[in-house]
mmCIF file with all atom_site columns, C-alpha atoms in Angstrom:
data_model
loop_
_atom_site.group_PDB
_atom_site.id
_atom_site.type_symbol
_atom_site.label_atom_id
_atom_site.label_alt_id
_atom_site.label_comp_id
_atom_site.label_asym_id
_atom_site.label_entity_id
_atom_site.label_seq_id
_atom_site.pdbx_PDB_ins_code
_atom_site.Cartn_x
_atom_site.Cartn_y
_atom_site.Cartn_z
_atom_site.occupancy
_atom_site.B_iso_or_equiv
_atom_site.pdbx_formal_charge
_atom_site.auth_seq_id
_atom_site.auth_comp_id
_atom_site.auth_asym_id
_atom_site.auth_atom_id
_atom_site.pdbx_PDB_model_num
ATOM 1   C CA . MET A 1 1   ? -0.010  0.025   -0.033 1.00 49.00 ? 14  MET A CA 1
ATOM 2   C CA . THR A 1 2   ? 2.178   2.883   -1.254 1.00 66.00 ? 15  THR A CA 1
ATOM 3   C CA . GLN A 1 3   ? -0.383  4.869   -3.011 1.00 84.00 ? 16  GLN A CA 1
ATOM 4   C CA . LYS A 1 4   ? -1.193  7.936   -0.928 1.00 91.00 ? 17  LYS A CA 1
ATOM 5   C CA . VAL A 1 5   ? -4.650  8.464   0.420  1.00 90.00 ? 18  VAL A CA 1
ATOM 6   C CA . THR A 1 6   ? -5.928  12.070  0.398  1.00 89.00 ? 19  THR A CA 1
ATOM 7   C CA . LEU A 1 7   ? -9.485  12.782  1.523  1.00 92.00 ? 20  LEU A CA 1
ATOM 8   C CA . SER A 1 8   ? -11.177 15.894  2.748  1.00 93.00 ? 21  SER A CA 1
ATOM 9   C CA . ASP A 1 9   ? -12.364 16.284  6.403  1.00 93.00 ? 22  ASP A CA 1
ATOM 10  C CA . ASP A 1 10  ? -15.928 15.705  5.161  1.00 95.00 ? 23  ASP A CA 1
ATOM 11  C CA . GLN A 1 11  ? -14.932 12.498  3.390  1.00 96.00 ? 24  GLN A CA 1
ATOM 12  C CA . TRP A 1 12  ? -12.864 11.289  6.526  1.00 96.00 ? 25  TRP A CA 1
ATOM 13  C CA . ARG A 1 13  ? -15.996 11.954  8.713  1.00 95.00 ? 26  ARG A CA 1
ATOM 14  C CA . LYS A 1 14  ? -17.958 9.488   6.566  1.00 95.00 ? 27  LYS A CA 1
ATOM 15  C CA . VAL A 1 15  ? -15.586 6.757   6.975  1.00 95.00 ? 28  VAL A CA 1
ATOM 16  C CA . LEU A 1 16  ? -14.317 7.157   10.605 1.00 96.00 ? 29  LEU A CA 1
ATOM 17  C CA . ILE A 1 17  ? -16.360 7.024   13.822 1.00 96.00 ? 30  ILE A CA 1
ATOM 18  C CA . PRO A 1 18  ? -16.168 10.222  15.778 1.00 96.00 ? 31  PRO A CA 1
ATOM 19  C CA . GLY A 1 19  ? -13.425 9.091   18.199 1.00 96.00 ? 32  GLY A CA 1
ATOM 20  C CA . GLN A 1 20  ? -11.249 7.932   15.383 1.00 97.00 ? 33  GLN A CA 1
ATOM 21  C CA . PHE A 1 21  ? -11.739 11.274  13.544 1.00 97.00 ? 34  PHE A CA 1
ATOM 22  C CA . GLN A 1 22  ? -10.699 13.138  16.727 1.00 97.00 ? 35  GLN A CA 1
ATOM 23  C CA . VAL A 1 23  ? -7.525  10.990  17.070 1.00 97.00 ? 36  VAL A CA 1
ATOM 24  C CA . LEU A 1 24  ? -6.587  10.376  13.489 1.00 97.00 ? 37  LEU A CA 1
ATOM 25  C CA . ARG A 1 25  ? -7.491  13.755  11.868 1.00 97.00 ? 38  ARG A CA 1
ATOM 26  C CA . GLU A 1 26  ? -7.441  16.156  14.877 1.00 96.00 ? 39  GLU A CA 1
ATOM 27  C CA . ALA A 1 27  ? -4.457  14.728  16.674 1.00 95.00 ? 40  ALA A CA 1
ATOM 28  C CA . LYS A 1 28  ? -6.306  14.126  19.984 1.00 96.00 ? 41  LYS A CA 1
ATOM 29  C CA . THR A 1 29  ? -5.190  11.580  22.546 1.00 95.00 ? 42  THR A CA 1
ATOM 30  C CA . GLU A 1 30  ? -7.478  8.828   23.965 1.00 96.00 ? 43  GLU A CA 1
ATOM 31  C CA . PRO A 1 31  ? -7.317  8.163   27.696 1.00 96.00 ? 44  PRO A CA 1
ATOM 32  C CA . PRO A 1 32  ? -4.649  5.711   28.967 1.00 97.00 ? 45  PRO A CA 1
ATOM 33  C CA . TYR A 1 33  ? -5.782  2.226   30.171 1.00 97.00 ? 46  TYR A CA 1
ATOM 34  C CA . LYS A 1 34  ? -9.232  2.766   28.798 1.00 95.00 ? 47  LYS A CA 1
ATOM 35  C CA . ASN A 1 35  ? -8.545  1.807   25.160 1.00 96.00 ? 48  ASN A CA 1
ATOM 36  C CA . GLN A 1 36  ? -8.747  -1.196  23.129 1.00 96.00 ? 49  GLN A CA 1
ATOM 37  C CA . TYR A 1 37  ? -5.196  -2.375  22.540 1.00 97.00 ? 50  TYR A CA 1
ATOM 38  C CA . TRP A 1 38  ? -3.097  -1.199  25.474 1.00 96.00 ? 51  TRP A CA 1
ATOM 39  C CA . ASN A 1 39  ? -3.212  -4.742  27.026 1.00 96.00 ? 52  ASN A CA 1
ATOM 40  C CA . ASN A 1 40  ? -3.608  -6.767  23.835 1.00 97.00 ? 53  ASN A CA 1
ATOM 41  C CA . HIS A 1 41  ? -1.227  -9.743  23.798 1.00 96.00 ? 54  HIS A CA 1
ATOM 42  C CA . GLU A 1 42  ? -2.456  -11.524 20.706 1.00 96.00 ? 55  GLU A CA 1
ATOM 43  C CA . LYS A 1 43  ? -0.193  -12.116 17.657 1.00 97.00 ? 56  LYS A CA 1
ATOM 44  C CA . GLY A 1 44  ? -0.957  -10.203 14.592 1.00 97.00 ? 57  GLY A CA 1
ATOM 45  C CA . ILE A 1 45  ? -0.565  -6.928  12.658 1.00 98.00 ? 58  ILE A CA 1
ATOM 46  C CA . TYR A 1 46  ? -1.752  -3.387  13.572 1.00 98.00 ? 59  TYR A CA 1
ATOM 47  C CA . LEU A 1 47  ? -2.997  -1.369  10.629 1.00 98.00 ? 60  LEU A CA 1
ATOM 48  C CA . CYS A 1 48  ? -3.892  2.310   10.276 1.00 98.00 ? 61  CYS A CA 1
ATOM 49  C CA . ALA A 1 49  ? -7.605  2.561   11.151 1.00 97.00 ? 62  ALA A CA 1
ATOM 50  C CA . ALA A 1 50  ? -8.015  5.198   8.558  1.00 97.00 ? 63  ALA A CA 1
ATOM 51  C CA . CYS A 1 51  ? -6.344  3.660   5.439  1.00 96.00 ? 64  CYS A CA 1
ATOM 52  C CA . GLY A 1 52  ? -5.399  0.032   6.258  1.00 95.00 ? 65  GLY A CA 1
ATOM 53  C CA . ASN A 1 53  ? -1.571  0.580   5.887  1.00 96.00 ? 66  ASN A CA 1
ATOM 54  C CA . GLU A 1 54  ? 0.199   -2.156  7.773  1.00 97.00 ? 67  GLU A CA 1
ATOM 55  C CA . LEU A 1 55  ? 2.197   -0.411  10.478 1.00 98.00 ? 68  LEU A CA 1
ATOM 56  C CA . PHE A 1 56  ? 3.358   -2.472  13.382 1.00 98.00 ? 69  PHE A CA 1
ATOM 57  C CA . GLY A 1 57  ? 3.570   -6.157  14.247 1.00 97.00 ? 70  GLY A CA 1
ATOM 58  C CA . SER A 1 58  ? 2.856   -7.674  17.590 1.00 97.00 ? 71  SER A CA 1
ATOM 59  C CA . ASP A 1 59  ? 6.353   -9.035  17.825 1.00 97.00 ? 72  ASP A CA 1
ATOM 60  C CA . THR A 1 60  ? 7.574   -5.417  18.552 1.00 97.00 ? 73  THR A CA 1
ATOM 61  C CA . LYS A 1 61  ? 4.780   -4.507  20.984 1.00 98.00 ? 74  LYS A CA 1
ATOM 62  C CA . PHE A 1 62  ? 5.881   -4.273  24.596 1.00 97.00 ? 75  PHE A CA 1
ATOM 63  C CA . GLU A 1 63  ? 4.423   -3.363  27.968 1.00 96.00 ? 76  GLU A CA 1
ATOM 64  C CA . SER A 1 64  ? 5.432   0.316   28.548 1.00 96.00 ? 77  SER A CA 1
ATOM 65  C CA . ARG A 1 65  ? 3.200   0.811   31.651 1.00 96.00 ? 78  ARG A CA 1
ATOM 66  C CA . THR A 1 66  ? 1.739   3.991   29.985 1.00 96.00 ? 79  THR A CA 1
ATOM 67  C CA . GLY A 1 67  ? -1.719  2.665   29.183 1.00 96.00 ? 80  GLY A CA 1
ATOM 68  C CA . TRP A 1 68  ? -1.286  2.980   25.382 1.00 97.00 ? 81  TRP A CA 1
ATOM 69  C CA . PRO A 1 69  ? -0.085  0.345   22.973 1.00 98.00 ? 82  PRO A CA 1
ATOM 70  C CA . SER A 1 70  ? 3.623   0.765   22.587 1.00 98.00 ? 83  SER A CA 1
ATOM 71  C CA . PHE A 1 71  ? 6.105   -0.689  19.906 1.00 98.00 ? 84  PHE A CA 1
ATOM 72  C CA . TYR A 1 72  ? 9.844   -0.422  19.498 1.00 98.00 ? 85  TYR A CA 1
ATOM 73  C CA . ALA A 1 73  ? 9.728   -0.472  15.735 1.00 98.00 ? 86  ALA A CA 1
ATOM 74  C CA . PRO A 1 74  ? 7.342   -0.264  12.779 1.00 98.00 ? 87  PRO A CA 1
ATOM 75  C CA . LEU A 1 75  ? 7.097   -3.015  10.227 1.00 97.00 ? 88  LEU A CA 1
ATOM 76  C CA . ALA A 1 76  ? 9.218   -0.845  7.811  1.00 95.00 ? 89  ALA A CA 1
ATOM 77  C CA . ARG A 1 77  ? 10.715  2.593   8.269  1.00 92.00 ? 90  ARG A CA 1
ATOM 78  C CA . ASP A 1 78  ? 8.553   3.951   5.368  1.00 95.00 ? 91  ASP A CA 1
ATOM 79  C CA . LYS A 1 79  ? 5.347   2.944   7.041  1.00 97.00 ? 92  LYS A CA 1
ATOM 80  C CA . VAL A 1 80  ? 5.339   6.071   9.298  1.00 97.00 ? 93  VAL A CA 1
ATOM 81  C CA . THR A 1 81  ? 6.526   9.558   9.263  1.00 96.00 ? 94  THR A CA 1
ATOM 82  C CA . VAL A 1 82  ? 7.757   11.410  12.269 1.00 97.00 ? 95  VAL A CA 1
ATOM 83  C CA . THR A 1 83  ? 7.447   15.183  12.601 1.00 95.00 ? 96  THR A CA 1
ATOM 84  C CA . THR A 1 84  ? 7.897   17.749  15.368 1.00 94.00 ? 97  THR A CA 1
ATOM 85  C CA . ASP A 1 85  ? 4.861   18.461  17.476 1.00 91.00 ? 98  ASP A CA 1
ATOM 86  C CA . THR A 1 86  ? 4.897   21.702  19.591 1.00 91.00 ? 99  THR A CA 1
ATOM 87  C CA . SER A 1 87  ? 1.373   21.447  20.845 1.00 87.00 ? 100 SER A CA 1
ATOM 88  C CA . HIS A 1 88  ? 0.453   21.603  24.554 1.00 85.00 ? 101 HIS A CA 1
ATOM 89  C CA . GLY A 1 89  ? 3.480   23.712  25.499 1.00 90.00 ? 102 GLY A CA 1
ATOM 90  C CA . MET A 1 90  ? 6.036   20.961  24.786 1.00 90.00 ? 103 MET A CA 1
ATOM 91  C CA . THR A 1 91  ? 8.107   19.547  22.002 1.00 92.00 ? 104 THR A CA 1
ATOM 92  C CA . ARG A 1 92  ? 7.575   15.936  20.991 1.00 93.00 ? 105 ARG A CA 1
ATOM 93  C CA . ASP A 1 93  ? 7.985   13.695  17.920 1.00 96.00 ? 106 ASP A CA 1
ATOM 94  C CA . GLU A 1 94  ? 4.623   12.973  16.330 1.00 97.00 ? 107 GLU A CA 1
ATOM 95  C CA . VAL A 1 95  ? 4.090   9.733   14.473 1.00 98.00 ? 108 VAL A CA 1
ATOM 96  C CA . ARG A 1 96  ? 1.851   9.806   11.436 1.00 97.00 ? 109 ARG A CA 1
ATOM 97  C CA . CYS A 1 97  ? 0.808   7.137   8.896  1.00 97.00 ? 110 CYS A CA 1
ATOM 98  C CA . ALA A 1 98  ? 2.952   7.548   5.739  1.00 96.00 ? 111 ALA A CA 1
ATOM 99  C CA . ARG A 1 99  ? 0.159   6.672   3.567  1.00 96.00 ? 112 ARG A CA 1
ATOM 100 C CA . CYS A 1 100 ? -2.681  9.025   4.677  1.00 96.00 ? 113 CYS A CA 1
ATOM 101 C CA . GLY A 1 101 ? -0.974  11.357  7.051  1.00 96.00 ? 114 GLY A CA 1
ATOM 102 C CA . SER A 1 102 ? -3.297  10.373  10.004 1.00 97.00 ? 115 SER A CA 1
ATOM 103 C CA . HIS A 1 103 ? -1.963  11.100  13.538 1.00 97.00 ? 116 HIS A CA 1
ATOM 104 C CA . LEU A 1 104 ? -1.031  7.784   15.322 1.00 98.00 ? 117 LEU A CA 1
ATOM 105 C CA . GLY A 1 105 ? 0.702   8.976   18.574 1.00 97.00 ? 118 GLY A CA 1
ATOM 106 C CA . HIS A 1 106 ? 4.153   10.098  19.564 1.00 97.00 ? 119 HIS A CA 1
ATOM 107 C CA . LEU A 1 107 ? 7.688   8.701   19.536 1.00 97.00 ? 120 LEU A CA 1
ATOM 108 C CA . PHE A 1 108 ? 9.927   8.689   22.615 1.00 97.00 ? 121 PHE A CA 1
ATOM 109 C CA . ASN A 1 109 ? 13.490  7.372   23.209 1.00 96.00 ? 122 ASN A CA 1
ATOM 110 C CA . ASP A 1 110 ? 12.752  5.439   26.346 1.00 96.00 ? 123 ASP A CA 1
ATOM 111 C CA . GLY A 1 111 ? 11.891  2.041   24.760 1.00 96.00 ? 124 GLY A CA 1
ATOM 112 C CA . PRO A 1 112 ? 13.610  -1.261  24.998 1.00 97.00 ? 125 PRO A CA 1
ATOM 113 C CA . ALA A 1 113 ? 16.465  -2.618  22.979 1.00 96.00 ? 126 ALA A CA 1
ATOM 114 C CA . PRO A 1 114 ? 17.267  -3.029  20.131 1.00 96.00 ? 127 PRO A CA 1
ATOM 115 C CA . THR A 1 115 ? 15.939  0.419   19.094 1.00 97.00 ? 128 THR A CA 1
ATOM 116 C CA . HIS A 1 116 ? 15.414  2.087   22.474 1.00 97.00 ? 129 HIS A CA 1
ATOM 117 C CA . LEU A 1 117 ? 12.383  3.788   20.957 1.00 97.00 ? 130 LEU A CA 1
ATOM 118 C CA . ARG A 1 118 ? 8.805   3.794   22.120 1.00 98.00 ? 131 ARG A CA 1
ATOM 119 C CA . TYR A 1 119 ? 6.047   4.351   19.491 1.00 98.00 ? 132 TYR A CA 1
ATOM 120 C CA . CYS A 1 120 ? 3.349   5.328   21.940 1.00 98.00 ? 133 CYS A CA 1
ATOM 121 C CA . LEU A 1 121 ? 0.050   5.035   19.860 1.00 98.00 ? 134 LEU A CA 1
ATOM 122 C CA . ASN A 1 122 ? -3.705  5.552   20.149 1.00 98.00 ? 135 ASN A CA 1
ATOM 123 C CA . SER A 1 123 ? -5.766  2.338   19.995 1.00 98.00 ? 136 SER A CA 1
ATOM 124 C CA . LEU A 1 124 ? -8.402  4.368   18.016 1.00 98.00 ? 137 LEU A CA 1
ATOM 125 C CA . ALA A 1 125 ? -5.767  5.065   15.396 1.00 98.00 ? 138 ALA A CA 1
ATOM 126 C CA . LEU A 1 126 ? -5.183  1.275   14.907 1.00 98.00 ? 139 LEU A CA 1
ATOM 127 C CA . LYS A 1 127 ? -6.969  -1.716  13.608 1.00 98.00 ? 140 LYS A CA 1
ATOM 128 C CA . PHE A 1 128 ? -5.663  -5.168  14.817 1.00 98.00 ? 141 PHE A CA 1
ATOM 129 C CA . VAL A 1 129 ? -5.696  -8.223  12.547 1.00 97.00 ? 142 VAL A CA 1
ATOM 130 C CA . LYS A 1 130 ? -5.157  -11.394 14.463 1.00 96.00 ? 143 LYS A CA 1
ATOM 131 C CA . ALA A 1 131 ? -2.475  -13.659 12.979 1.00 92.00 ? 144 ALA A CA 1
ATOM 132 C CA . THR A 1 132 ? -3.756  -16.868 11.296 1.00 84.00 ? 145 THR A CA 1
ATOM 133 C CA . LYS A 1 133 ? -1.862  -19.988 10.516 1.00 70.00 ? 146 LYS A CA 1
ATOM 134 C CA . ASP A 1 134 ? -1.196  -18.612 6.963  1.00 59.00 ? 147 ASP A CA 1
ATOM 135 C CA . ARG A 1 135 ? 0.179   -15.350 8.273  1.00 55.00 ? 148 ARG A CA 1
#
């Protein structure tokens, strides 16, 4: 999935539920520990909830004790983009889907080896596809 997805806000509102629109398109953050995937331990792939881009695998997910799903690496470097976020009076690295530009979460340098990175993401920004025997 390398073809870019560009929709207007009105078009995104038609395909996303309100919470997803707030997170993915307005860069809001869902509450910790009250989201779908923070404690998910099943094997599979996490997709962008907006466009279906395959972003992260369960093999790089780890328990960060933050209340949000956290990963130490994406499936491939070109799956996400990282930009500077200066909202809320702080400077952070924002993680976006490289295919549709949707806000996924933030990147921190306090993760485990081998990358020492923590991609701290919103569950509403993700769709989980459970692994099957074929995958």
